[in-house]
PDB file of C-alpha atoms in Angstrom:
ATOM      1  CA  MET G   1     -44.824-139.921  37.658  1.00  0.00           C
ATOM      2  CA  ALA G   2     -44.658-139.594  41.446  1.00  0.00           C
ATOM      3  CA  ALA G   3     -48.423-139.882  41.847  1.00  0.00           C
ATOM      4  CA  GLN G   4     -48.550-142.754  39.360  1.00  0.00           C
ATOM      5  CA  ASP G   5     -45.957-144.688  41.380  1.00  0.00           C
ATOM      6  CA  ALA G   6     -48.691-145.279  43.952  1.00  0.00           C
ATOM      7  CA  ILE G   7     -50.825-147.016  41.314  1.00  0.00           C
ATOM      8  CA  PRO G   8     -50.319-150.799  41.532  1.00  0.00           C
ATOM      9  CA  PHE G   9     -50.802-151.224  37.772  1.00  0.00           C
ATOM     10  CA  PRO G  10     -48.252-150.459  35.037  1.00  0.00           C
ATOM     11  CA  VAL G  11     -48.599-146.854  33.836  1.00  0.00           C
ATOM     12  CA  TYR G  12     -46.561-145.296  31.030  1.00  0.00           C
ATOM     13  CA  VAL G  13     -46.542-142.324  28.665  1.00  0.00           C
ATOM     14  CA  VAL G  14     -45.476-142.579  25.006  1.00  0.00           C
ATOM     15  CA  HIS G  15     -44.625-139.702  22.635  1.00  0.00           C
ATOM     16  CA  ALA G  16     -47.233-139.807  19.846  1.00  0.00           C
ATOM     17  CA  ASP G  17     -44.700-139.110  17.090  1.00  0.00           C
ATOM     18  CA  THR G  18     -41.437-140.759  18.171  1.00  0.00           C
ATOM     19  CA  LEU G  19     -43.028-143.646  20.130  1.00  0.00           C
ATOM     20  CA  LYS G  20     -40.430-143.107  22.849  1.00  0.00           C
ATOM     21  CA  LEU G  21     -41.326-143.641  26.474  1.00  0.00           C
ATOM     22  CA  LEU G  22     -41.648-140.300  28.225  1.00  0.00           C
ATOM     23  CA  ALA G  23     -42.471-141.705  31.652  1.00  0.00           C
ATOM     24  CA  VAL G  24     -43.030-145.057  33.405  1.00  0.00           C
ATOM     25  CA  ASN G  25     -44.198-145.774  36.938  1.00  0.00           C
ATOM     26  CA  THR G  26     -42.684-148.218  39.405  1.00  0.00           C
ATOM     27  CA  ALA G  27     -45.106-151.040  38.553  1.00  0.00           C
ATOM     28  CA  MET G  28     -44.198-150.708  34.875  1.00  0.00           C
ATOM     29  CA  ARG G  29     -40.486-150.858  35.573  1.00  0.00           C
ATOM     30  CA  LYS G  30     -40.959-153.965  37.680  1.00  0.00           C
ATOM     31  CA  ARG G  31     -43.158-155.589  35.064  1.00  0.00           C
ATOM     32  CA  SER G  32     -41.033-155.092  31.955  1.00  0.00           C
ATOM     33  CA  GLY G  33     -37.873-153.253  32.968  1.00  0.00           C
ATOM     34  CA  SER G  34     -38.906-150.413  30.668  1.00  0.00           C
ATOM     35  CA  VAL G  35     -36.847-147.229  30.841  1.00  0.00           C
ATOM     36  CA  VAL G  36     -37.604-143.667  29.821  1.00  0.00           C
ATOM     37  CA  GLY G  37     -36.279-142.897  26.355  1.00  0.00           C
ATOM     38  CA  GLY G  38     -36.718-146.413  25.019  1.00  0.00           C
ATOM     39  CA  LEU G  39     -39.080-147.225  22.172  1.00  0.00           C
ATOM     40  CA  CYS G  40     -42.409-148.496  23.480  1.00  0.00           C
ATOM     41  CA  TYR G  41     -42.683-151.416  21.080  1.00  0.00           C
ATOM     42  CA  LYS G  42     -39.236-152.672  22.085  1.00  0.00           C
ATOM     43  CA  GLU G  43     -39.432-151.983  25.808  1.00  0.00           C
ATOM     44  CA  ILE G  44     -42.987-153.209  26.369  1.00  0.00           C
ATOM     45  CA  TYR G  45     -43.704-155.730  23.613  1.00  0.00           C
ATOM     46  CA  GLY G  46     -40.222-156.961  22.714  1.00  0.00           C
ATOM     47  CA  GLN G  47     -40.649-156.136  19.017  1.00  0.00           C
ATOM     48  CA  ASP G  48     -38.172-154.692  16.531  1.00  0.00           C
ATOM     49  CA  VAL G  49     -40.800-152.714  14.611  1.00  0.00           C
ATOM     50  CA  PRO G  50     -43.856-150.700  15.678  1.00  0.00           C
ATOM     51  CA  CYS G  51     -46.960-152.719  16.503  1.00  0.00           C
ATOM     52  CA  MET G  52     -49.063-153.456  13.414  1.00  0.00           C
ATOM     53  CA  HIS G  53     -52.303-152.409  15.079  1.00  0.00           C
ATOM     54  CA  CYS G  54     -51.061-149.574  17.256  1.00  0.00           C
ATOM     55  CA  PRO G  55     -54.134-147.681  18.558  1.00  0.00           C
ATOM     56  CA  LEU G  56     -52.300-144.375  18.220  1.00  0.00           C
ATOM     57  CA  VAL G  57     -53.230-144.131  14.537  1.00  0.00           C
ATOM     58  CA  GLU G  58     -56.950-144.354  15.280  1.00  0.00           C
ATOM     59  CA  MET G  59     -56.705-142.103  18.303  1.00  0.00           C
ATOM     60  CA  MET G  60     -54.789-139.378  16.475  1.00  0.00           C
ATOM     61  CA  ALA G  61     -57.419-139.388  13.703  1.00  0.00           C
ATOM     62  CA  LYS G  62     -60.044-138.141  16.150  1.00  0.00           C
ATOM     63  CA  LYS G  63     -60.071-134.348  16.110  1.00  0.00           C
ATOM     64  CA  ASP G  64     -61.922-133.975  19.406  1.00  0.00           C
ATOM     65  CA  MET G  65     -59.341-134.469  22.184  1.00  0.00           C
ATOM     66  CA  SER G  66     -62.102-135.497  24.602  1.00  0.00           C
ATOM     67  CA  ARG G  67     -62.812-138.547  22.422  1.00  0.00           C
ATOM     68  CA  ARG G  68     -59.208-139.611  22.090  1.00  0.00           C
ATOM     69  CA  LYS G  69     -59.543-142.464  24.539  1.00  0.00           C
ATOM     70  CA  MET G  70     -59.674-146.223  24.047  1.00  0.00           C
ATOM     71  CA  VAL G  71     -60.326-149.193  26.324  1.00  0.00           C
ATOM     72  CA  PHE G  72     -59.479-152.648  25.015  1.00  0.00           C
ATOM     73  CA  GLU G  73     -57.884-155.971  25.871  1.00  0.00           C
ATOM     74  CA  LEU G  74     -54.650-157.289  24.433  1.00  0.00           C
ATOM     75  CA  PHE G  75     -52.334-160.233  24.852  1.00  0.00           C
ATOM     76  CA  ASN G  76     -48.684-159.306  25.336  1.00  0.00           C
ATOM     77  CA  GLU G  77     -46.509-162.057  23.886  1.00  0.00           C
ATOM     78  CA  ALA G  78     -43.466-160.609  25.639  1.00  0.00           C
ATOM     79  CA  ASP G  79     -44.712-161.763  29.039  1.00  0.00           C
ATOM     80  CA  ASP G  80     -47.619-164.066  28.040  1.00  0.00           C
ATOM     81  CA  ARG G  81     -50.146-161.963  29.923  1.00  0.00           C
ATOM     82  CA  TRP G  82     -53.559-160.488  29.154  1.00  0.00           C
ATOM     83  CA  TYR G  83     -54.106-156.797  29.877  1.00  0.00           C
ATOM     84  CA  GLN G  84     -57.046-154.446  29.880  1.00  0.00           C
ATOM     85  CA  MET G  85     -55.690-151.239  28.445  1.00  0.00           C
ATOM     86  CA  GLU G  86     -57.009-147.743  29.008  1.00  0.00           C
ATOM     87  CA  GLU G  87     -55.217-145.308  26.730  1.00  0.00           C
ATOM     88  CA  THR G  88     -55.779-141.571  26.440  1.00  0.00           C
ATOM     89  CA  LEU G  89     -54.142-138.878  24.331  1.00  0.00           C
ATOM     90  CA  ILE G  90     -52.942-136.000  26.480  1.00  0.00           C
ATOM     91  CA  PRO G  91     -51.016-132.769  25.818  1.00  0.00           C
ATOM     92  CA  TRP G  92     -47.420-133.119  27.062  1.00  0.00           C
ATOM     93  CA  HIS G  93     -45.642-130.300  28.846  1.00  0.00           C
ATOM     94  CA  ASP G  94     -43.463-129.463  25.829  1.00  0.00           C
ATOM     95  CA  GLY G  95     -46.537-128.860  23.673  1.00  0.00           C
ATOM     96  CA  THR G  96     -46.531-132.250  21.940  1.00  0.00           C
ATOM     97  CA  VAL G  97     -49.122-135.006  22.177  1.00  0.00           C
ATOM     98  CA  ALA G  98     -48.545-138.133  24.236  1.00  0.00           C
ATOM     99  CA  LYS G  99     -50.400-141.361  24.927  1.00  0.00           C
ATOM    100  CA  TYR G 100     -51.109-142.074  28.592  1.00  0.00           C
ATOM    101  CA  SER G 101     -51.639-145.801  29.235  1.00  0.00           C
ATOM    102  CA  ILE G 102     -52.761-147.876  32.201  1.00  0.00           C
ATOM    103  CA  ALA G 103     -52.376-151.652  31.881  1.00  0.00           C
ATOM    104  CA  VAL G 104     -54.391-153.859  34.236  1.00  0.00           C
ATOM    105  CA  ASP G 105     -53.330-157.516  34.274  1.00  0.00           C
ATOM    106  CA  VAL G 106     -56.509-159.534  33.653  1.00  0.00           C
ATOM    107  CA  THR G 107     -54.851-162.880  32.912  1.00  0.00           C
ATOM    108  CA  ALA G 108     -56.503-164.624  35.860  1.00  0.00           C
ATOM    109  CA  LEU G 109     -59.884-163.228  34.814  1.00  0.00           C
ATOM    110  CA  LYS G 110     -59.394-164.390  31.215  1.00  0.00           C
ATOM    111  CA  GLU G 111     -58.405-167.849  32.403  1.00  0.00           C
ATOM    112  CA  THR G 112     -61.530-167.991  34.559  1.00  0.00           C
ATOM    113  CA  GLN G 113     -63.657-166.820  31.624  1.00  0.00           C
ATOM    114  CA  ASN G 114     -62.100-169.430  29.345  1.00  0.00           C
ATOM    115  CA  ALA G 115     -62.685-172.120  31.959  1.00  0.00           C
ATOM    116  CA  LEU G 116     -66.333-171.055  32.210  1.00  0.00           C
ATOM    117  CA  VAL G 117     -66.715-171.126  28.423  1.00  0.00           C
ATOM    118  CA  GLU G 118     -65.228-174.627  28.304  1.00  0.00           C
ATOM    119  CA  ALA G 119     -67.454-175.743  31.176  1.00  0.00           C
ATOM    120  CA  HIS G 120     -70.549-174.380  29.427  1.00  0.00           C
ATOM    121  CA  ALA G 121     -69.501-176.096  26.184  1.00  0.00           C
ATOM    122  CA  GLU G 122     -69.024-179.413  27.995  1.00  0.00           C
ATOM    123  CA  LEU G 123     -72.362-178.968  29.753  1.00  0.00           C
ATOM    124  CA  ALA G 124     -74.088-178.255  26.440  1.00  0.00           C
ATOM    125  CA  LEU G 125     -72.448-181.338  24.911  1.00  0.00           C
ATOM    126  CA  THR G 126     -73.504-183.461  27.875  1.00  0.00           C
ATOM    127  CA  SER G 127     -77.039-182.098  27.595  1.00  0.00           C
ATOM    128  CA  ARG G 128     -77.187-182.997  23.896  1.00  0.00           C
ATOM    129  CA  GLN G 129     -75.818-186.451  24.648  1.00  0.00           C
ATOM    130  CA  LEU G 130     -78.438-186.982  27.349  1.00  0.00           C
ATOM    131  CA  GLU G 131     -81.179-185.805  25.000  1.00  0.00           C
ATOM    132  CA  ARG G 132     -79.969-188.265  22.391  1.00  0.00           C
ATOM    133  CA  LEU G 133     -79.812-191.098  24.922  1.00  0.00           C
ATOM    134  CA  ALA G 134     -83.384-190.341  25.944  1.00  0.00           C
ATOM    135  CA  ILE G 135     -84.645-191.107  22.434  1.00  0.00           C
ATOM    136  CA  THR G 136     -82.245-193.913  21.470  1.00  0.00           C
ATOM    137  CA  ASP G 137     -82.588-197.647  22.026  1.00  0.00           C
ATOM    138  CA  GLN G 138     -79.458-198.718  23.882  1.00  0.00           C
ATOM    139  CA  LEU G 139     -79.161-202.138  22.263  1.00  0.00           C
ATOM    140  CA  THR G 140     -79.678-201.300  18.594  1.00  0.00           C
ATOM    141  CA  GLY G 141     -78.889-197.586  18.427  1.00  0.00           C
ATOM    142  CA  LEU G 142     -82.194-196.981  16.626  1.00  0.00           C
ATOM    143  CA  SER G 143     -84.944-194.653  17.776  1.00  0.00           C
ATOM    144  CA  ASN G 144     -86.618-195.961  20.919  1.00  0.00           C
ATOM    145  CA  ARG G 145     -90.326-196.342  21.652  1.00  0.00           C
ATOM    146  CA  ARG G 146     -90.552-192.808  23.046  1.00  0.00           C
ATOM    147  CA  ARG G 147     -89.104-191.303  19.875  1.00  0.00           C
ATOM    148  CA  LEU G 148     -91.350-193.464  17.702  1.00  0.00           C
ATOM    149  CA  ASP G 149     -94.452-192.442  19.662  1.00  0.00           C
ATOM    150  CA  ASP G 150     -93.557-188.748  19.381  1.00  0.00           C
ATOM    151  CA  THR G 151     -92.828-189.044  15.663  1.00  0.00           C
ATOM    152  CA  LEU G 152     -96.033-190.951  14.990  1.00  0.00           C
ATOM    153  CA  THR G 153     -98.077-188.344  16.839  1.00  0.00           C
ATOM    154  CA  SER G 154     -96.573-185.439  14.905  1.00  0.00           C
ATOM    155  CA  GLU G 155     -96.807-187.233  11.545  1.00  0.00           C
ATOM    156  CA  VAL G 156    -100.453-188.215  12.078  1.00  0.00           C
ATOM    157  CA  GLN G 157    -101.252-184.602  12.971  1.00  0.00           C
ATOM    158  CA  ARG G 158     -99.455-183.411   9.843  1.00  0.00           C
ATOM    159  CA  ALA G 159    -101.204-185.940   7.613  1.00  0.00           C
ATOM    160  CA  GLU G 160    -104.585-184.981   9.073  1.00  0.00           C
ATOM    161  CA  ARG G 161    -103.956-181.263   8.719  1.00  0.00           C
ATOM    162  CA  TYR G 162    -102.429-181.168   5.248  1.00  0.00           C
ATOM    163  CA  GLY G 163    -103.923-184.270   3.692  1.00  0.00           C
ATOM    164  CA  THR G 164    -100.547-185.902   3.106  1.00  0.00           C
ATOM    165  CA  THR G 165     -99.984-189.641   2.980  1.00  0.00           C
ATOM    166  CA  LEU G 166     -98.422-191.613   5.818  1.00  0.00           C
ATOM    167  CA  SER G 167     -97.717-195.289   6.334  1.00  0.00           C
ATOM    168  CA  ALA G 168     -96.491-197.369   9.256  1.00  0.00           C
ATOM    169  CA  ILE G 169     -94.707-200.711   9.097  1.00  0.00           C
ATOM    170  CA  ILE G 170     -94.454-203.072  12.062  1.00  0.00           C
ATOM    171  CA  CYS G 171     -92.081-206.018  11.695  1.00  0.00           C
ATOM    172  CA  ASP G 172     -90.464-208.608  13.897  1.00  0.00           C
ATOM    173  CA  VAL G 173     -87.963-211.442  13.762  1.00  0.00           C
ATOM    174  CA  ASP G 174     -89.532-214.793  12.953  1.00  0.00           C
ATOM    175  CA  ARG G 175     -89.133-217.476  15.638  1.00  0.00           C
ATOM    176  CA  PHE G 176     -86.961-215.196  17.726  1.00  0.00           C
ATOM    177  CA  LYS G 177     -87.672-217.222  20.873  1.00  0.00           C
ATOM    178  CA  ASP G 178     -86.000-220.218  19.225  1.00  0.00           C
ATOM    179  CA  ILE G 179     -82.850-218.142  18.694  1.00  0.00           C
ATOM    180  CA  ASN G 180     -82.708-217.242  22.382  1.00  0.00           C
ATOM    181  CA  ASP G 181     -83.475-220.808  23.477  1.00  0.00           C
ATOM    182  CA  LEU G 182     -80.886-222.407  21.177  1.00  0.00           C
ATOM    183  CA  HIS G 183     -78.091-219.846  21.261  1.00  0.00           C
ATOM    184  CA  GLY G 184     -78.714-217.705  24.338  1.00  0.00           C
ATOM    185  CA  HIS G 185     -79.796-214.116  24.850  1.00  0.00           C
ATOM    186  CA  GLN G 186     -76.397-212.697  23.928  1.00  0.00           C
ATOM    187  CA  VAL G 187     -76.724-214.133  20.433  1.00  0.00           C
ATOM    188  CA  GLY G 188     -80.333-212.964  20.350  1.00  0.00           C
ATOM    189  CA  ASP G 189     -79.204-209.416  21.121  1.00  0.00           C
ATOM    190  CA  ALA G 190     -76.567-209.640  18.383  1.00  0.00           C
ATOM    191  CA  VAL G 191     -79.239-210.742  15.894  1.00  0.00           C
ATOM    192  CA  LEU G 192     -81.446-207.772  16.815  1.00  0.00           C
ATOM    193  CA  THR G 193     -78.529-205.366  16.509  1.00  0.00           C
ATOM    194  CA  GLU G 194     -77.499-206.672  13.096  1.00  0.00           C
ATOM    195  CA  MET G 195     -81.039-206.727  11.730  1.00  0.00           C
ATOM    196  CA  ALA G 196     -81.591-203.211  13.039  1.00  0.00           C
ATOM    197  CA  GLN G 197     -78.604-202.052  11.019  1.00  0.00           C
ATOM    198  CA  VAL G 198     -79.924-203.747   7.873  1.00  0.00           C
ATOM    199  CA  LEU G 199     -83.271-201.987   8.327  1.00  0.00           C
ATOM    200  CA  LYS G 200     -81.600-198.637   8.932  1.00  0.00           C
ATOM    201  CA  ASP G 201     -79.394-199.013   5.856  1.00  0.00           C
ATOM    202  CA  ASN G 202     -82.348-199.720   3.570  1.00  0.00           C
ATOM    203  CA  VAL G 203     -84.913-197.039   4.449  1.00  0.00           C
ATOM    204  CA  ARG G 204     -85.087-193.489   3.117  1.00  0.00           C
ATOM    205  CA  HIS G 205     -83.578-190.567   4.971  1.00  0.00           C
ATOM    206  CA  LEU G 206     -87.046-189.212   5.794  1.00  0.00           C
ATOM    207  CA  ASP G 207     -88.226-192.504   7.306  1.00  0.00           C
ATOM    208  CA  THR G 208     -87.871-193.177  11.021  1.00  0.00           C
ATOM    209  CA  VAL G 209     -86.921-196.718  11.991  1.00  0.00           C
ATOM    210  CA  GLY G 210     -86.861-197.772  15.616  1.00  0.00           C
ATOM    211  CA  ARG G 211     -87.234-200.585  18.073  1.00  0.00           C
ATOM    212  CA  TRP G 212     -90.890-200.935  19.009  1.00  0.00           C
ATOM    213  CA  GLY G 213     -90.223-203.459  21.775  1.00  0.00           C
ATOM    214  CA  GLY G 214     -88.615-206.880  22.190  1.00  0.00           C
ATOM    215  CA  GLU G 215     -87.946-208.258  18.715  1.00  0.00           C
ATOM    216  CA  GLU G 216     -90.374-205.834  17.058  1.00  0.00           C
ATOM    217  CA  PHE G 217     -89.377-202.834  14.968  1.00  0.00           C
ATOM    218  CA  ALA G 218     -91.426-199.970  13.537  1.00  0.00           C
ATOM    219  CA  ILE G 219     -90.827-197.865  10.448  1.00  0.00           C
ATOM    220  CA  ILE G 220     -92.667-194.564  10.037  1.00  0.00           C
ATOM    221  CA  CYS G 221     -92.918-193.517   6.399  1.00  0.00           C
ATOM    222  CA  PRO G 222     -94.109-189.934   5.772  1.00  0.00           C
ATOM    223  CA  GLU G 223     -95.322-188.965   2.309  1.00  0.00           C
ATOM    224  CA  THR G 224     -95.860-192.647   1.529  1.00  0.00           C
ATOM    225  CA  ALA G 225     -99.030-194.271   0.216  1.00  0.00           C
ATOM    226  CA  GLU G 226     -99.829-197.958   0.598  1.00  0.00           C
ATOM    227  CA  ASP G 227     -98.115-199.055  -2.627  1.00  0.00           C
ATOM    228  CA  GLY G 228     -94.893-197.339  -1.636  1.00  0.00           C
ATOM    229  CA  ALA G 229     -94.979-198.797   1.870  1.00  0.00           C
ATOM    230  CA  LEU G 230     -95.598-202.298   0.518  1.00  0.00           C
ATOM    231  CA  THR G 231     -92.698-201.917  -1.902  1.00  0.00           C
ATOM    232  CA  LEU G 232     -90.405-200.811   0.922  1.00  0.00           C
ATOM    233  CA  ALA G 233     -91.547-203.623   3.223  1.00  0.00           C
ATOM    234  CA  GLU G 234     -90.998-206.221   0.496  1.00  0.00           C
ATOM    235  CA  LYS G 235     -87.543-204.812  -0.187  1.00  0.00           C
ATOM    236  CA  LEU G 236     -86.676-205.054   3.502  1.00  0.00           C
ATOM    237  CA  ARG G 237     -88.090-208.579   3.774  1.00  0.00           C
ATOM    238  CA  GLY G 238     -86.008-209.792   0.837  1.00  0.00           C
ATOM    239  CA  THR G 239     -82.855-208.079   2.049  1.00  0.00           C
ATOM    240  CA  ILE G 240     -83.207-209.574   5.529  1.00  0.00           C
ATOM    241  CA  ALA G 241     -83.953-213.054   4.176  1.00  0.00           C
ATOM    242  CA  GLY G 242     -80.848-212.959   2.002  1.00  0.00           C
ATOM    243  CA  HIS G 243     -78.563-211.566   4.679  1.00  0.00           C
ATOM    244  CA  ASP G 244     -76.070-213.892   6.358  1.00  0.00           C
ATOM    245  CA  LEU G 245     -76.019-212.892  10.009  1.00  0.00           C
ATOM    246  CA  SER G 246     -72.599-213.048  11.605  1.00  0.00           C
ATOM    247  CA  VAL G 247     -73.899-215.045  14.591  1.00  0.00           C
ATOM    248  CA  ALA G 248     -76.879-217.160  13.519  1.00  0.00           C
ATOM    249  CA  GLY G 249     -76.917-217.674   9.758  1.00  0.00           C
ATOM    250  CA  ARG G 250     -79.984-216.509   7.838  1.00  0.00           C
ATOM    251  CA  LYS G 251     -83.166-215.456   9.605  1.00  0.00           C
ATOM    252  CA  THR G 252     -86.391-213.907   8.356  1.00  0.00           C
ATOM    253  CA  MET G 253     -88.803-211.176   9.370  1.00  0.00           C
ATOM    254  CA  SER G 254     -92.523-210.671   8.880  1.00  0.00           C
ATOM    255  CA  PHE G 255     -94.055-207.289   8.055  1.00  0.00           C
ATOM    256  CA  GLY G 256     -97.400-205.599   8.629  1.00  0.00           C
ATOM    257  CA  VAL G 257     -98.246-202.418   6.700  1.00  0.00           C
ATOM    258  CA  ALA G 258    -100.955-199.835   7.393  1.00  0.00           C
ATOM    259  CA  THR G 259    -101.626-196.514   5.665  1.00  0.00           C
ATOM    260  CA  PHE G 260    -103.195-193.601   7.518  1.00  0.00           C
ATOM    261  CA  ARG G 261    -106.900-193.006   7.047  1.00  0.00           C
ATOM    262  CA  PRO G 262    -108.263-189.498   7.700  1.00  0.00           C
ATOM    263  CA  GLY G 263    -109.837-189.222  11.118  1.00  0.00           C
ATOM    264  CA  GLU G 264    -108.058-192.148  12.731  1.00  0.00           C
ATOM    265  CA  THR G 265    -105.669-191.944  15.679  1.00  0.00           C
ATOM    266  CA  VAL G 266    -102.132-193.193  16.163  1.00  0.00           C
ATOM    267  CA  THR G 267    -103.586-196.126  18.083  1.00  0.00           C
ATOM    268  CA  ASP G 268    -105.875-196.972  15.163  1.00  0.00           C
ATOM    269  CA  LEU G 269    -103.005-196.875  12.670  1.00  0.00           C
ATOM    270  CA  ILE G 270    -100.714-199.066  14.765  1.00  0.00           C
ATOM    271  CA  ARG G 271    -103.524-201.509  15.579  1.00  0.00           C
ATOM    272  CA  ARG G 272    -104.069-202.107  11.857  1.00  0.00           C
ATOM    273  CA  ALA G 273    -100.338-202.551  11.251  1.00  0.00           C
ATOM    274  CA  ASP G 274    -100.197-205.045  14.144  1.00  0.00           C
ATOM    275  CA  LYS G 275    -103.121-207.009  12.718  1.00  0.00           C
ATOM    276  CA  ALA G 276    -101.402-207.118   9.331  1.00  0.00           C
ATOM    277  CA  LEU G 277     -98.245-208.432  11.011  1.00  0.00           C
ATOM    278  CA  TYR G 278    -100.299-211.106  12.783  1.00  0.00           C
ATOM    279  CA  ARG G 279    -101.745-212.207   9.426  1.00  0.00           C
ATOM    280  CA  ALA G 280     -98.225-212.450   7.996  1.00  0.00           C
ATOM    281  CA  LYS G 281     -97.301-214.756  10.880  1.00  0.00           C
ATOM    282  CA  GLU G 282    -100.429-216.868  10.404  1.00  0.00           C
ATOM    283  CA  LYS G 283     -99.741-217.291   6.693  1.00  0.00           C
ATOM    284  CA  GLY G 284     -96.310-218.789   7.253  1.00  0.00           C
ATOM    285  CA  ARG G 285     -93.993-215.908   8.234  1.00  0.00           C
ATOM    286  CA  ASN G 286     -91.389-214.191   6.039  1.00  0.00           C
ATOM    287  CA  ARG G 287     -94.253-212.282   4.421  1.00  0.00           C
ATOM    288  CA  VAL G 288     -95.647-208.774   3.968  1.00  0.00           C
ATOM    289  CA  GLU G 289     -99.334-208.172   4.694  1.00  0.00           C
ATOM    290  CA  THR G 290    -101.558-205.117   4.749  1.00  0.00           C
TER     291      THR G 290
END
């Protein structure tokens, strides 16, 4: 192993049948204290029995000597290090077959790779969080105006293309200005947050509920004709009216409902829902109009 002593990486030769070390270079002796004649699994890996997945079995099964070579990575629990192994079957001078191994310590590289993987995972998580923040209303946690606009656009296009039904509901808190004037904006924000949760808890999973602006909310209802939208709006109105808010007692909401008409735009649909909401306000509030 004189020539191999110049190699800075551990190099060793193992008898293919007895698993005894036939030769070790200086780097190998320094790394593990291995000695010629010792069993490889004891000297190198600190085990009492042969390694369960010893590559020798697979290598010996290959009849072509030129293909009896393997390159792989392994973690050695004896010294807590990662190695890239290059192992080759070679004829030994006594006519037997031996396994010639070079072990390159790649622990630092693996740690760098793991750090990069973790960094990429954190970056991906941050990216998803930012994407979610971009479409979420910070106060209520509902979809924000941007998300509502995008959803409305796609749903109107779908309804126009496939002839499906679509309804939009615009609602707002009755006399919300009085709440702010009497109790302050902090209480007003709490009212919006609590009402938003009530709305979210009482719509279908395919509906999109969001904050339209100020004290106004919008609910986009795909696959929903006018009767279904009116039923939902009335359910929400009654639930809100009967809900005891934790900060301001019972408050009400008014609702405007509009169902998509072929050929109209998002603006047309929302304008009709807004007009219906205005009529609900004019007729005394705490109502549903279409």
